[in-house]
Structure formats: structure tokens, C-alpha cells
Short mmCIF file of C-alpha atoms and ligand atoms in Angstrom, two decimals:
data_model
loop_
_atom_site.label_atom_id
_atom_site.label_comp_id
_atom_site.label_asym_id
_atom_site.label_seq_id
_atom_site.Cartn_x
_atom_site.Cartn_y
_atom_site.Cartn_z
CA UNK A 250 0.00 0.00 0.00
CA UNK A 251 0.93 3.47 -0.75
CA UNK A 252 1.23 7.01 0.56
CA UNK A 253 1.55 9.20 -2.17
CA UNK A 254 2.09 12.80 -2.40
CA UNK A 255 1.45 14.43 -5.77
CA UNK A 256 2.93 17.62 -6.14
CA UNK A 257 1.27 20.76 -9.20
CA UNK A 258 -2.23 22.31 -9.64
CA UNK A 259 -3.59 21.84 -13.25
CA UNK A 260 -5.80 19.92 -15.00
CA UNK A 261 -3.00 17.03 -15.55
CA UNK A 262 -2.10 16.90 -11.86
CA UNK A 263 -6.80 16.32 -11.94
CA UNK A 264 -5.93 13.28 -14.06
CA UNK A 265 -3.23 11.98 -12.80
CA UNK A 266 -5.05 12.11 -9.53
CA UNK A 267 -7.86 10.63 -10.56
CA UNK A 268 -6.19 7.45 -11.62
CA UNK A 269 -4.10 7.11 -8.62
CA UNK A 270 -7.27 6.73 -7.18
CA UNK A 271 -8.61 3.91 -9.04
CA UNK A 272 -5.83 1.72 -7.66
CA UNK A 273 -6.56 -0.85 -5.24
CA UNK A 274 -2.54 -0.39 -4.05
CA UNK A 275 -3.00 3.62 -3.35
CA UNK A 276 -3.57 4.13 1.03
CA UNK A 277 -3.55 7.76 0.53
CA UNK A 278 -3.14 11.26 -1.62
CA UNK A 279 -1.96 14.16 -0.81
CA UNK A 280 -2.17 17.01 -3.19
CA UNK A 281 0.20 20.00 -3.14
CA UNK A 282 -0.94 22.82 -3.95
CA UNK A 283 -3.66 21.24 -5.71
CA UNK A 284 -7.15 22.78 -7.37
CA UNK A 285 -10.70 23.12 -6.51
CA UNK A 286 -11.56 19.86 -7.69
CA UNK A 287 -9.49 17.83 -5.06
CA UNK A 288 -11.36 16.55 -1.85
CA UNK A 289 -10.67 18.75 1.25
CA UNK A 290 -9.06 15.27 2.68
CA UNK A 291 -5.94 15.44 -0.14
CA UNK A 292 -5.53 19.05 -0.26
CA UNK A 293 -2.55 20.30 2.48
CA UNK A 294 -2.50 23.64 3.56
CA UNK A 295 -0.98 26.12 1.51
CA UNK A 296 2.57 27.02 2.99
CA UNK A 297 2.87 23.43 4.13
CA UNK A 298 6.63 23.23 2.69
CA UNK A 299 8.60 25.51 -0.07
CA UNK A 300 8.75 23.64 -3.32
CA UNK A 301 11.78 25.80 -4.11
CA UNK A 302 13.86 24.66 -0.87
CA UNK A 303 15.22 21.26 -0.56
CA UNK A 304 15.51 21.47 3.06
CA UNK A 305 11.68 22.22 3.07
CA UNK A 306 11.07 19.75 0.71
CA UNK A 307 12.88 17.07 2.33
CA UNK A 308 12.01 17.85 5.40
CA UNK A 309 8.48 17.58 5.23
CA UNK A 310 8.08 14.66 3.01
CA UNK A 311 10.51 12.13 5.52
CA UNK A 312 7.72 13.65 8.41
CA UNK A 313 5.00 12.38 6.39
CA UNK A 314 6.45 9.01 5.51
CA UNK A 315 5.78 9.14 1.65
CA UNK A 316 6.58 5.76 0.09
CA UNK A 317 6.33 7.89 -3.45
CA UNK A 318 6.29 11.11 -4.91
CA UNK A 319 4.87 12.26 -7.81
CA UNK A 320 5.76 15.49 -9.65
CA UNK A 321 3.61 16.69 -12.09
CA UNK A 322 4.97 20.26 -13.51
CA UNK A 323 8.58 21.25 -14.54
CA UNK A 324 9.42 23.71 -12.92
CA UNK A 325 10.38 21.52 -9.91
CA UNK A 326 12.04 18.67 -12.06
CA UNK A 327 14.12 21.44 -13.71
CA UNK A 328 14.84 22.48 -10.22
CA UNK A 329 16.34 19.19 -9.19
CA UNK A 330 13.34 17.99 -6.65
CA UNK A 331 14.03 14.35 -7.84
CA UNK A 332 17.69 14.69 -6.43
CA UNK A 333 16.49 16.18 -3.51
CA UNK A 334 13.83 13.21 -2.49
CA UNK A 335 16.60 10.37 -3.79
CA UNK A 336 19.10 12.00 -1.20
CA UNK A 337 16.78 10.77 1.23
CA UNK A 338 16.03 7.78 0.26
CA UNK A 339 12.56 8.85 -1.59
CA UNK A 340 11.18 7.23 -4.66
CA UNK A 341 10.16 9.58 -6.65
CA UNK A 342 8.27 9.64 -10.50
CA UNK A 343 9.95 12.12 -12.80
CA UNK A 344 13.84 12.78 -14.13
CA UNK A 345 16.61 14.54 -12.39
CA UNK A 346 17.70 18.24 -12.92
CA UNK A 347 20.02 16.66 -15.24
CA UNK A 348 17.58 14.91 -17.37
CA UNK A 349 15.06 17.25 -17.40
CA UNK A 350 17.37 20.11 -18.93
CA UNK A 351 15.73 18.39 -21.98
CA UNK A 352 12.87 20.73 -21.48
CA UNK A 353 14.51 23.93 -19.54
CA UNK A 354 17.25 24.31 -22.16
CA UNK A 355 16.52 24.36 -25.74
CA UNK A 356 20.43 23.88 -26.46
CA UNK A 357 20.65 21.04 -24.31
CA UNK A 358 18.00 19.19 -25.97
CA UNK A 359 19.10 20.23 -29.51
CA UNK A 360 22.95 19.05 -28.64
CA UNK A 361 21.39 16.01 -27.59
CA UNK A 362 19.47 14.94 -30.33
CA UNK A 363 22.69 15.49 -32.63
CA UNK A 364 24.89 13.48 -30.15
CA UNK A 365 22.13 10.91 -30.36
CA UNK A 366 21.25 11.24 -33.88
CA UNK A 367 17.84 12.18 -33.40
CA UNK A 368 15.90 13.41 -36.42
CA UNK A 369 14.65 17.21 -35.40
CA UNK A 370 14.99 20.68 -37.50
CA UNK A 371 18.46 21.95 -38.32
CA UNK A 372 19.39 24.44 -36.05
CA UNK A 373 21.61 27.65 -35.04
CA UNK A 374 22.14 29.56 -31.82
CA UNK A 375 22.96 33.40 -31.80
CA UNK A 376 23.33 35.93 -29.25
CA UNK A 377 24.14 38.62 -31.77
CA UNK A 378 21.34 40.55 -33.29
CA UNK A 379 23.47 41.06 -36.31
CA UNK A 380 24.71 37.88 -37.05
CA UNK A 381 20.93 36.25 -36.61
CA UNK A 382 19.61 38.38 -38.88
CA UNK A 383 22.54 37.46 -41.48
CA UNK A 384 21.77 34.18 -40.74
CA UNK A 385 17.76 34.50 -41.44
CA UNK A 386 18.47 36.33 -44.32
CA UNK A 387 21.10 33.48 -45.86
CA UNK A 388 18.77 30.65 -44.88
CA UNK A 389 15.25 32.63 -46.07
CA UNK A 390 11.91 31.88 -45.23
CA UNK A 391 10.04 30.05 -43.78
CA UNK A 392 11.95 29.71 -41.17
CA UNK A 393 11.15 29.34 -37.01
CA UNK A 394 12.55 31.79 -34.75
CA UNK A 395 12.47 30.58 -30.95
CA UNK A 396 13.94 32.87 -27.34
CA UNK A 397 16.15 30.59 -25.66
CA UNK A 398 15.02 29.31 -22.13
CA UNK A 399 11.80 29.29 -20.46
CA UNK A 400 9.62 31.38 -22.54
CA UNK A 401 6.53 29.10 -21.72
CA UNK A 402 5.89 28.74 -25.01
CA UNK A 403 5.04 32.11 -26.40
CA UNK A 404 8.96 32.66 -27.58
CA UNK A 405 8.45 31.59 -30.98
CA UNK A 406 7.95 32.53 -34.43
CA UNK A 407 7.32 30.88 -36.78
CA UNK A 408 7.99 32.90 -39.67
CA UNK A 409 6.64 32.86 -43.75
CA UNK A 410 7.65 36.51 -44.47
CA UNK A 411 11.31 37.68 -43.91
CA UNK A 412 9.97 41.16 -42.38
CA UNK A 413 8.07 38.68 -39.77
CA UNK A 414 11.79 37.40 -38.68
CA UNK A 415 12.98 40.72 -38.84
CA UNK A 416 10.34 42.40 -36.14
CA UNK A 417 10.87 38.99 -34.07
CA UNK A 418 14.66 39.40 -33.93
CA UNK A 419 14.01 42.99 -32.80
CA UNK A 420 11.57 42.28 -30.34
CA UNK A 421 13.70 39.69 -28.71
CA UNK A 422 17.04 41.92 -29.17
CA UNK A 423 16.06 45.21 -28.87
CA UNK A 424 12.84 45.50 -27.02
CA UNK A 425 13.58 42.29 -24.94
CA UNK A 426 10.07 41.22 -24.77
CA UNK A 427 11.18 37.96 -23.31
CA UNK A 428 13.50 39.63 -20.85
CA UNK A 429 16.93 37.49 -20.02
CA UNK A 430 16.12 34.68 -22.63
CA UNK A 431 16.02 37.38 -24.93
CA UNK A 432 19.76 36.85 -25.06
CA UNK A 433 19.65 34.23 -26.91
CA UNK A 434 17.87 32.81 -30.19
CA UNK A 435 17.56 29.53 -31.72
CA UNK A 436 16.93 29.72 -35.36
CA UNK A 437 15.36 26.30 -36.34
CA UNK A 438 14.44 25.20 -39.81
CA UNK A 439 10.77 25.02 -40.81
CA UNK A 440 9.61 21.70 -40.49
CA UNK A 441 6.34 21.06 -42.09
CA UNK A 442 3.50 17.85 -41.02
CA UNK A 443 1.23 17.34 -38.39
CA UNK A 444 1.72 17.37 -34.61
CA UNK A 445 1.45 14.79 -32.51
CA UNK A 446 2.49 14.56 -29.00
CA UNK A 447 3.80 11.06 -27.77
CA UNK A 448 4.82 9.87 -23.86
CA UNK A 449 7.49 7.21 -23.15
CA UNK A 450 7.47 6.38 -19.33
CA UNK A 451 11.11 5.07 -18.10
CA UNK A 452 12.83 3.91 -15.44
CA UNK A 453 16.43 4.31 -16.92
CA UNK A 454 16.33 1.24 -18.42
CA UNK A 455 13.08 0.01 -20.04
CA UNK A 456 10.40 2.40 -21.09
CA UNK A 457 6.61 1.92 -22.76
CA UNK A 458 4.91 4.42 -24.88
CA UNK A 459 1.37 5.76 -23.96
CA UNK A 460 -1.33 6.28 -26.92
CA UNK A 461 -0.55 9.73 -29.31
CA UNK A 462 -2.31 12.23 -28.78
CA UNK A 463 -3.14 15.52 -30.71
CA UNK A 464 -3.74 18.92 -29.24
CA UNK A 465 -5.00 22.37 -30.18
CA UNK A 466 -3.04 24.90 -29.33
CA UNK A 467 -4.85 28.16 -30.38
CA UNK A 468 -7.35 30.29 -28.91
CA UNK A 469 -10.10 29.66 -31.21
CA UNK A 470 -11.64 27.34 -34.05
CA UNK A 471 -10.11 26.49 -37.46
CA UNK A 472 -6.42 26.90 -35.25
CA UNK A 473 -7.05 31.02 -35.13
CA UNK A 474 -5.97 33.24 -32.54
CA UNK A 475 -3.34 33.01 -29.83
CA UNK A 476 -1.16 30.51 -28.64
CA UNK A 477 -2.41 29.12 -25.50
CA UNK A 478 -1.13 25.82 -22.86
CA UNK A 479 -3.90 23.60 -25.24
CA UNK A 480 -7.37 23.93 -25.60
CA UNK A 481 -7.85 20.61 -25.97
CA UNK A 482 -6.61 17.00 -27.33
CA UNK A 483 -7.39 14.08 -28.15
CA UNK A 484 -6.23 10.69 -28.49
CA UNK A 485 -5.25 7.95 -30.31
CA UNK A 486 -4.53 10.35 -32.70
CA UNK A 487 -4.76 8.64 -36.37
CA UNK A 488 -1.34 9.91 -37.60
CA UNK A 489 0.64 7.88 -35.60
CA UNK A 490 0.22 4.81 -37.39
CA UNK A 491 1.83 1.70 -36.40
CA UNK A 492 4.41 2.04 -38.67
CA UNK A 493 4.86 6.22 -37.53
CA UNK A 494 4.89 4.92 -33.86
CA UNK A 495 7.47 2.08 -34.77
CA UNK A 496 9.95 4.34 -36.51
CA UNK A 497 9.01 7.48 -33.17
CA UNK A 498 10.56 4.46 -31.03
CA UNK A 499 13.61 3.46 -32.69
CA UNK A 500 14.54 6.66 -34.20
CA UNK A 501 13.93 9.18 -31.13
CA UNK A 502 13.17 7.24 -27.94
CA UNK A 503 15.66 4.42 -28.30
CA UNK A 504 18.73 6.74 -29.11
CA UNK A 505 17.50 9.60 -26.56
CA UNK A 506 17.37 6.93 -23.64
CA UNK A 507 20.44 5.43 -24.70
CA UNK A 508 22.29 8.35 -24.68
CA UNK A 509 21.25 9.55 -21.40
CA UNK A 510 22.53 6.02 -19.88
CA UNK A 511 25.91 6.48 -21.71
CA UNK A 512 26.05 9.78 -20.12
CA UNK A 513 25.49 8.45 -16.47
CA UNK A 514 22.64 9.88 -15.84
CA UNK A 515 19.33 7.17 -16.81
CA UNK A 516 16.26 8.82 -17.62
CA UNK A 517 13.78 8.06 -15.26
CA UNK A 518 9.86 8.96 -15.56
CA UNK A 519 7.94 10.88 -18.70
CA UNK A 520 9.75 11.92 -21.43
CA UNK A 521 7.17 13.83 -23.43
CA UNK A 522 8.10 13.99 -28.03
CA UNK A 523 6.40 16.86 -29.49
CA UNK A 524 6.88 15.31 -32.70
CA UNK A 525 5.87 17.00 -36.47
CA UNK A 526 5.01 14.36 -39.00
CA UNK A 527 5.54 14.78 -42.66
CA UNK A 528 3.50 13.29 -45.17
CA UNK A 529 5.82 10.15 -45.34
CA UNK A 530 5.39 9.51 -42.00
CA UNK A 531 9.11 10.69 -41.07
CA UNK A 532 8.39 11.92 -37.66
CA UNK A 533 10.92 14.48 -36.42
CA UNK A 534 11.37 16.46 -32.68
CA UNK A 535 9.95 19.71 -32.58
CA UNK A 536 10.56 19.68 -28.60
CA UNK A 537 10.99 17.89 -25.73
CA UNK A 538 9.37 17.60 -21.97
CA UNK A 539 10.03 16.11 -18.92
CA UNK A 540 6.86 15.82 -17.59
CA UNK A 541 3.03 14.95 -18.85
CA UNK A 542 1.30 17.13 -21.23
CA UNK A 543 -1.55 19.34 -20.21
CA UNK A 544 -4.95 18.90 -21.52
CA UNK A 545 -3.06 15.53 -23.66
CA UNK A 546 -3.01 13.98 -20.35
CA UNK A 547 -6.43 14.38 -19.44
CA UNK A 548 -7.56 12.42 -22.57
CA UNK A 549 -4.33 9.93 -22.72
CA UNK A 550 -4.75 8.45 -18.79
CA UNK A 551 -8.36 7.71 -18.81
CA UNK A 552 -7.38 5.22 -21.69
CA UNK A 553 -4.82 3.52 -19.58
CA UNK A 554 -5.92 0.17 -18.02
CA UNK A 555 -2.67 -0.40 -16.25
CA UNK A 556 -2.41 0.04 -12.44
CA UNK A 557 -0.65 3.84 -12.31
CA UNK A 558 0.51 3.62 -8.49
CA UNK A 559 2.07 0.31 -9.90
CA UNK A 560 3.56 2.26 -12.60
CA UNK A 561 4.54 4.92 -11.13
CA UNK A 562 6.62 3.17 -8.34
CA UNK A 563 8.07 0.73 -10.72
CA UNK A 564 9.70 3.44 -12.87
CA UNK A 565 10.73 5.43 -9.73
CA UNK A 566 12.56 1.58 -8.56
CA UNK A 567 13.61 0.72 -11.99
CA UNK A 568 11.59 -2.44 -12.37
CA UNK A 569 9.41 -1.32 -15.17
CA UNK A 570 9.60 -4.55 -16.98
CA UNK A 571 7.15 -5.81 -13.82
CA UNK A 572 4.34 -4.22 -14.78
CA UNK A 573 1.37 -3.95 -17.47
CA UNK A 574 0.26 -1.06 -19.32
CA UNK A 575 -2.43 -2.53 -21.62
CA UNK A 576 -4.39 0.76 -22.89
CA UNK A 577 -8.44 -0.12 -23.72
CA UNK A 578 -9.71 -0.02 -26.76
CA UNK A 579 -12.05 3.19 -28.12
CA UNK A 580 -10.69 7.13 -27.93
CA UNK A 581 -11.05 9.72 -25.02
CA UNK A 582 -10.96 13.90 -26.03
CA UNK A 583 -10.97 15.86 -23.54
CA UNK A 584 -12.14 19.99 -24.16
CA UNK A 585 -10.83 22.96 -22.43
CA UNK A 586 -13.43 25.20 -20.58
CA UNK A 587 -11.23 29.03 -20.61
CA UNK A 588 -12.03 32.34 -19.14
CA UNK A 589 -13.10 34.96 -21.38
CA UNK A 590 -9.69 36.63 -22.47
CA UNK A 591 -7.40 33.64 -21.90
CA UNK A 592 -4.44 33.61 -22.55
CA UNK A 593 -3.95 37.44 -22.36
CA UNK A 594 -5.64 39.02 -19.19
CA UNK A 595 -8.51 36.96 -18.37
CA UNK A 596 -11.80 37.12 -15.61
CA UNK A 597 -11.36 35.58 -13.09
CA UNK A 598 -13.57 34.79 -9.68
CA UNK A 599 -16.16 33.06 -11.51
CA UNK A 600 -18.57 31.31 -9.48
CA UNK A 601 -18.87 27.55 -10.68
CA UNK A 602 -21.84 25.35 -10.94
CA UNK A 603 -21.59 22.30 -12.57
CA UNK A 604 -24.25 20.07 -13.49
CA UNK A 605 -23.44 16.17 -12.49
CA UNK A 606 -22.41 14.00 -15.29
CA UNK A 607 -24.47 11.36 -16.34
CA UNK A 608 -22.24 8.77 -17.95
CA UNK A 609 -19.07 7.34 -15.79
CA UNK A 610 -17.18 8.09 -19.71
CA UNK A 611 -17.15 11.77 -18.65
CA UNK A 612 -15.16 13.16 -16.43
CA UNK A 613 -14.66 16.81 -15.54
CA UNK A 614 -11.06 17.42 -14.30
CA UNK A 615 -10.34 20.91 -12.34
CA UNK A 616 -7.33 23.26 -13.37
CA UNK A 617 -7.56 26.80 -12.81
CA UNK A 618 -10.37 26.61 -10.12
CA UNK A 619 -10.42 27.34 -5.86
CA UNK A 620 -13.06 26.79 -3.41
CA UNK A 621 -13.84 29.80 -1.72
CA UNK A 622 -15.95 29.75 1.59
CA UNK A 623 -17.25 26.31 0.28
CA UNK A 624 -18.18 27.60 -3.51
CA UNK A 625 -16.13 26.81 -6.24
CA UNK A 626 -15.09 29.73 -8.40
CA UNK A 627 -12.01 30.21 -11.17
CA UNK A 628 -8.88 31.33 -10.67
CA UNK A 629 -6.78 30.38 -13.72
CA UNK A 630 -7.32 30.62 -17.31
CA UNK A 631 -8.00 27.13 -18.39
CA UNK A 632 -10.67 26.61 -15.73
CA UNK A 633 -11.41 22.88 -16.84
CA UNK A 634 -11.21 19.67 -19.21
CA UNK A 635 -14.11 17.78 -19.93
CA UNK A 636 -12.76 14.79 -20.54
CA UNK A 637 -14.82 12.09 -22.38
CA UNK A 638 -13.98 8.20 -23.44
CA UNK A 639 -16.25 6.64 -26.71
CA UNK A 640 -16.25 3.71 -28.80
CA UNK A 641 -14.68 5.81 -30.95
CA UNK A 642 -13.72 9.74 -31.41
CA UNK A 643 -17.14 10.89 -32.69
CA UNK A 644 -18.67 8.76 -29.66
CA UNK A 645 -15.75 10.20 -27.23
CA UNK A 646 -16.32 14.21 -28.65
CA UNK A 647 -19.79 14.17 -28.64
CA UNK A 648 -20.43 13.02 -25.17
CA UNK A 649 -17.67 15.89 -24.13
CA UNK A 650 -19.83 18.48 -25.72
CA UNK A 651 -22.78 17.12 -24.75
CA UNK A 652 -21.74 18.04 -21.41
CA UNK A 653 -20.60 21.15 -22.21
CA UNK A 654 -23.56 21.97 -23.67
CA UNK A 655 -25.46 21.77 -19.98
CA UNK A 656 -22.81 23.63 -18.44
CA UNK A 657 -24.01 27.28 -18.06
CA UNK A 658 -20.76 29.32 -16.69
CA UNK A 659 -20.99 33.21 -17.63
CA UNK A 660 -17.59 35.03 -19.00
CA UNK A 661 -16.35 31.70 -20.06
CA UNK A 662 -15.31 29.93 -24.28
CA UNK A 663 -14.40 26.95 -25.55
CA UNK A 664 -13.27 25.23 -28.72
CA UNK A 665 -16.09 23.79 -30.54
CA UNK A 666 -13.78 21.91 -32.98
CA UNK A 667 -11.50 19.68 -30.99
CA UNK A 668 -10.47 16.68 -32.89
CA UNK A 669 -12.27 17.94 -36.23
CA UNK A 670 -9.50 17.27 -38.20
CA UNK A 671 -9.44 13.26 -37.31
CA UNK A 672 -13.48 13.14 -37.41
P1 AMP B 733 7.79 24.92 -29.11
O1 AMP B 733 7.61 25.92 -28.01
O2 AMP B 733 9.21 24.64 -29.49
O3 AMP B 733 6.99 23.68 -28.85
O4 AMP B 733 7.05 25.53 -30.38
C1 AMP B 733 5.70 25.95 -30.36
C2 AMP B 733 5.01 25.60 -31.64
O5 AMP B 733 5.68 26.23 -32.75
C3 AMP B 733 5.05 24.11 -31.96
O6 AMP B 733 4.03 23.43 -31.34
C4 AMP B 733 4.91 24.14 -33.48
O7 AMP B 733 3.57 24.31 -33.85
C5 AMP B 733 5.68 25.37 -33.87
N1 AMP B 733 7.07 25.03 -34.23
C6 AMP B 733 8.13 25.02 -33.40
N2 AMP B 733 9.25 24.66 -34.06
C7 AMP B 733 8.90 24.43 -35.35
C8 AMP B 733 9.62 24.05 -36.54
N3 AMP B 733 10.94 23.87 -36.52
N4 AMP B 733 8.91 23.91 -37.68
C9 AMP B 733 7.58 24.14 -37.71
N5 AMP B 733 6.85 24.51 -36.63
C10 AMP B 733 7.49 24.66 -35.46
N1 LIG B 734 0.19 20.61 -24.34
C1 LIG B 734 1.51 21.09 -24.46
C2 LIG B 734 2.34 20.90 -23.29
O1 LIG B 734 1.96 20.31 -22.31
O2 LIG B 734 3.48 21.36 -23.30
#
């Protein structure tokens, strides 16, 4: 039996959670700092430990006795929380600081997949306004335009038009809209496909994959708008093939796993492929993550038939080749409920009531949402995913907006397309 602490807030900490619970091997959760959808029982108090002090971290988790920890986002992976909990003895799901630079440094993951051999786009670094722009101009367009570090996402450009390289280069150079990254650029070739997001779990020696998923990262239908964190996914998605998913595993996950053994330091938990596949099915690495993806998780889990405590602990102990991860047959979307204005300045405070779901295929996973003096209201931008398995997509979509459709929450949008593309 297992005490588990599970440590982020979003909508894939909601999933995760939610299939911890299932298992007949989980004695308790704790959540931290969790969301408005977790029972009062799981939630600790806010201020129970510093995620950003090992001392704090360690500290409280040997008082509480954790057999496992769980660590959903990246910031604390990048940080080196795995380290900290395997100092003391703690299993722990997720890679160390060293592993995860895969995610918090753009160079590091680009030097790795050369070392490795890894198909991804051809690459340069500058830190010279000049010399990048000689270098956009040589190579011409199109041509993808990305601020070194953690930009969350919104550092890149991809650009069709030379002047649109030109005004990113001076925003990142001379206005320094991405502040400190700003001080660096990675100029990528364009790669063009489809997207598809695939997760290998590990425990430094064997791995599995997990179902591909697809998600939607603008605003609004027909992929307009903004870049957001996903509006939605769904999964399996039909581009990875067989064959696609064959060549994803011996091409990128074999070599990338290898290489991290050769270099002492196994990769242990999620490693998350962003992949772009052409129309031969050549899949190539657009990025890398150390940790789930959020909404893909909340539509990739509830396929999962395996045992996830099991899973969890047996890459954390490195005895992966154990356990069973037989996925069920159907699909599962889940669809992003935003606040009005996400992901510029949003509303927030908005009071939540939401209806009961009829069918145990749908399941409504909290992300940006707080209880406050027992009612639930919003507090982030993605506020939920309404996560929905079928027979099949159509079956798994429409129940997920048939939900939606009874849901009556002012100030609020969502997608109405998710998965169109595969329908
Ligand atoms: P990233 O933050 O690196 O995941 O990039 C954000 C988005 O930009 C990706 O999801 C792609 O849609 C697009 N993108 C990034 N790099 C490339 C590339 N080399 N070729 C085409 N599209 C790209
Ligand atoms: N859905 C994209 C991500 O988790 O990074």
C-alpha cells in the first residue's frame, strides 16, 4: 500500500489524480498545492513546505512518511526535486535536474538529439542581433525563430515573411520582450506535417509508450488566434500509425534513452516527443518535456488500463519490466473550458456550478479553479477539461460536448472543434 504525495495544480495533476485513485494499491493522496476539484481530505495547507527549498522539501516529506512522490509540472524537475527526495532515500516519479534540462534548455536538448542522432529541425544559436539576422536572411523563409530558455511557449515565431523574422529578432534583441532569454535565439528550420504529441514512461532502463495524442493549441476554431497551454486533445490520434509509432521508437526514444545512460545519468519517468510528421510519416522532434502534457493527459490516462501507483513506483525503482500497461480499446478527447480573455488578461472569480455528469465516460477534471468559503469559483485561465472516453472519437467528442452543452458558466469559451481534423 501506498502514501503518495502528488505535487502541481492543473488539469493534468486532476488526471493523474484521478487514476491514482482507481488503484486498489493507493492508502492515501496528498495534493500540493492542488485545485478546486481535489477533496478537502488530499488538499494540504498552503505554505505546508517551499517547493523551491530542498531542506523544506525534504524535510516535510521524511515527516510524512511518503513511500512515493509524484511530480507533475517542470518547474520543480528542472529544479532538481528528484535529487532532492533520492538524497533521502525517496522514490520519486519524474527525471533529475540533469535529465530534465531536456525541457529547460533548448540547447541542451538540440545538442542532444545530434549526439544521439535524433531526427529534429536543423538548427543555429545566436546571441548577436546582427549575425541572426545574417543568418535569417542566408537561410530565407520560412523559417522558425524561438527565445532561448523558459519562454513558456510564447517565444516563438514561426515565420513565412522575412519582415516577420525581422520584427521577431528585434523584439527579442532590442525591445527584450522575453526579458533574459532574450539573449539568446535559436533559429530552427521550418519543419512542415502534423503534430502529434507522444509519452514514453522510463525507469532508466526500459520504457513503454502511452497512446498519441493531438492537441490544439490556439485560442479559437479552425487553429485562429493566440497561442495558449492547449485547448484541448485528443487521443489515439490517427497519424501515428503503427508504422509512424514504430519508426518514433527506434529513431527518437531508443537513441534519446540510450544516450542519457551512456552519459550516467538514466532517464527516469515521462519523457514527453512533441513530434511534427511529414506526409511520409518521417516523424521528427519539434521539442521535448520532462513531464506529462496538459490537456493531452487528461484524454491519454483515462485510456490507460494499467495500475498507475504500480507504474509509477516501478519506474521510480527501476523495475518497469514488472508491470502492465495494456491501454483499452475506443478514444477519449478531452475539451478545455477558458475564461473569457485567456491567454492574455482573463476574468477571473467566476462562481462555478456544474451540473453532475451522467455517464461514468465523462469526467470533468479541475485546473484553474479554488473553493472559496465552500463555492467553487475560477482562478486560472484554463478553468477545466471535460474529458470524455467513446467507442470511438465521434462517440468520445460528442459526449464531451454534450456536457458542455449543460454547463451554463458566464464570461467563459471553448473550442467547438476539438479533434475535427481526425473526425
Ligand atoms: P515549441 O515551443 O518549441 O513547442 O514551439 C511551439 C510551436 O511552434 C510548436 O508546437 C509548433 O507548432 C511550432 N514550431 C516550433 N518549431 C517548429 C519548426 N521547426 N517547424 C515548424 N513549426 C514549429
Ligand atoms: N500541451 C503542451 C504541453 O503540455 O506542453
Amino acid at each position: 500500500m501506498s502514501r503518495i504525495l502528488l505535487i502541481g495544480s492543473g488539469g493534468r495533476e486532476s488526471a493523474i489524480a484521478y487514476k491514482l485513485r482507481q488503484s486498489p494499491k493507493l492508502s492515501s493522496l496528498h495534493v500540493f498545492p492542488g485545485n478546486g476539484g481535489f477533496p478537502e481530505s488530499e488538499l494540504l495547507p498552503a505554505g505546508a513546505f517551499d517547493l523551491k527549498k530542498k531542506s523544506s522539501v525534504q524535510e516535510f516529506v521524511k515527516r510524512n512518511g511518503y513511500d512515493l512522490v509524484v511530480v507533475g509540472p517542470e518547474d520543480p524537475l528542472v529544479d532538481g526535486i528528484c535529487d532532492w527526495l533520492s538524497e533521502i532515500g525517496v522514490p520519486t516519479f519524474g527525471p533529475s535536474a540533469y535529465c530534465a534540462q531536456v525541457e529547460g534548455s533548448k540547447e541542451f536538448a538540440k545538442s542532444l538529439m545530434k549526439q544521439a542522432k535524433v531526427p529534429t529541425a536543423k538548427y543555429e544559436s545566436f546571441s548577436d542581433h546582427t549575425k541572426a539576422l545574417d543568418y535569417v536572411r542566408k537561410e530565407g523563409v520560412p523559417i522558425v525563430i524561438k527565445a532561448d530558455g523558459l519562454a513558456a511557449g510564447k517565444g516563438v515565431t514561426v515565420c513565412f515573411h522575412l519582415s516577420d523574422a525581422e520584427v521577431a529578432l528585434k523584439e527579442i534583441f532590442l525591445d527584450k520582450k522575453f526579458g533574459e532569454s532574450g539573449s539568446k535565439v535559436v533559429i530552427e528550420e521550418f519543419m512542415a506535417g502534423q503534430e502529434a504529441s507522444v509519452f514514453a514512461i522510463s525507469d532508466g532502463t526500459d520504457y513503454f509508450t502511452l497512446p498519441a495524442a493531438q492537441d490544439h493549441k490556439r485560442a479559437f476554431d479552425g487553429d485562429l488566434g493566440p497561442n495558449t497551454g492547449g485547448m484541448g486533445a485528443y487521443c489515439p490520434a490517427p497519424i501515428v500509425t503503427e508504422k509512424v509509432l514504430e519508426k518514433v521508437k527506434r529513431s527518437i526514444f531508443d537513441p534519446m534513452f540510450e544516450i542519457f545512460r551512456r552519459q550516467g545519468h538514466p532517464y527516469k519517468g515521462l519523457l514527453y516527443a512533441g513530434l511534427m510528421i511529414d506526409s511520409q510519416g518521417e516523424p521528427k522532434v519539434v521539442e521535448f518535456n520532462c513531464r506529462f502534457g496538459d490537456p493531452e493527459t487528461q484524454c491519454v490516462l483515462p485510456m490507460l488500463e494499467g495500475d498507475l501507483v504500480e507504474i509509477f513506483t516501478a519506474s521510480a525503482k527501476g523495475r518497469l519490466s514488472e508491470t502492465q500497461a495494456s491501454v483499452g480499446k475506443g478514444a477519449s478527447t478531452v475539451v478545455v473550458l477558458a475564461a473569457k480573455g485567456y491567454p492574455e488578461s482573463y476574468a477571473k472569480n467566476i462562481p462555478l456550478e456544474l451540473p453532475q455528469t451522467d455517464s461514468k465516460d465523462v469526467v470533468v477534471f479541475h485546473a484553474g479553479t479554488s473553493k472559496k468559503d465552500g463555492n467553487l469559483i475560477s482562478t486560472g485561465g484554463r478553468i477545466l477539461g471535460i474529458s470524455a472516453r467513446g467507442s470511438d472519437l465521434k462517440d468520445s467528442v460528442s459526449k464531451a460536448y454534450a456536457y458542455l452543452s449543460k454547463l451554463n458558466v458566464p464570461d467563459t469559451f471553448y473550442r467547438k472543434d476539438i479533434a475535427g481534423k481526425a473526425l
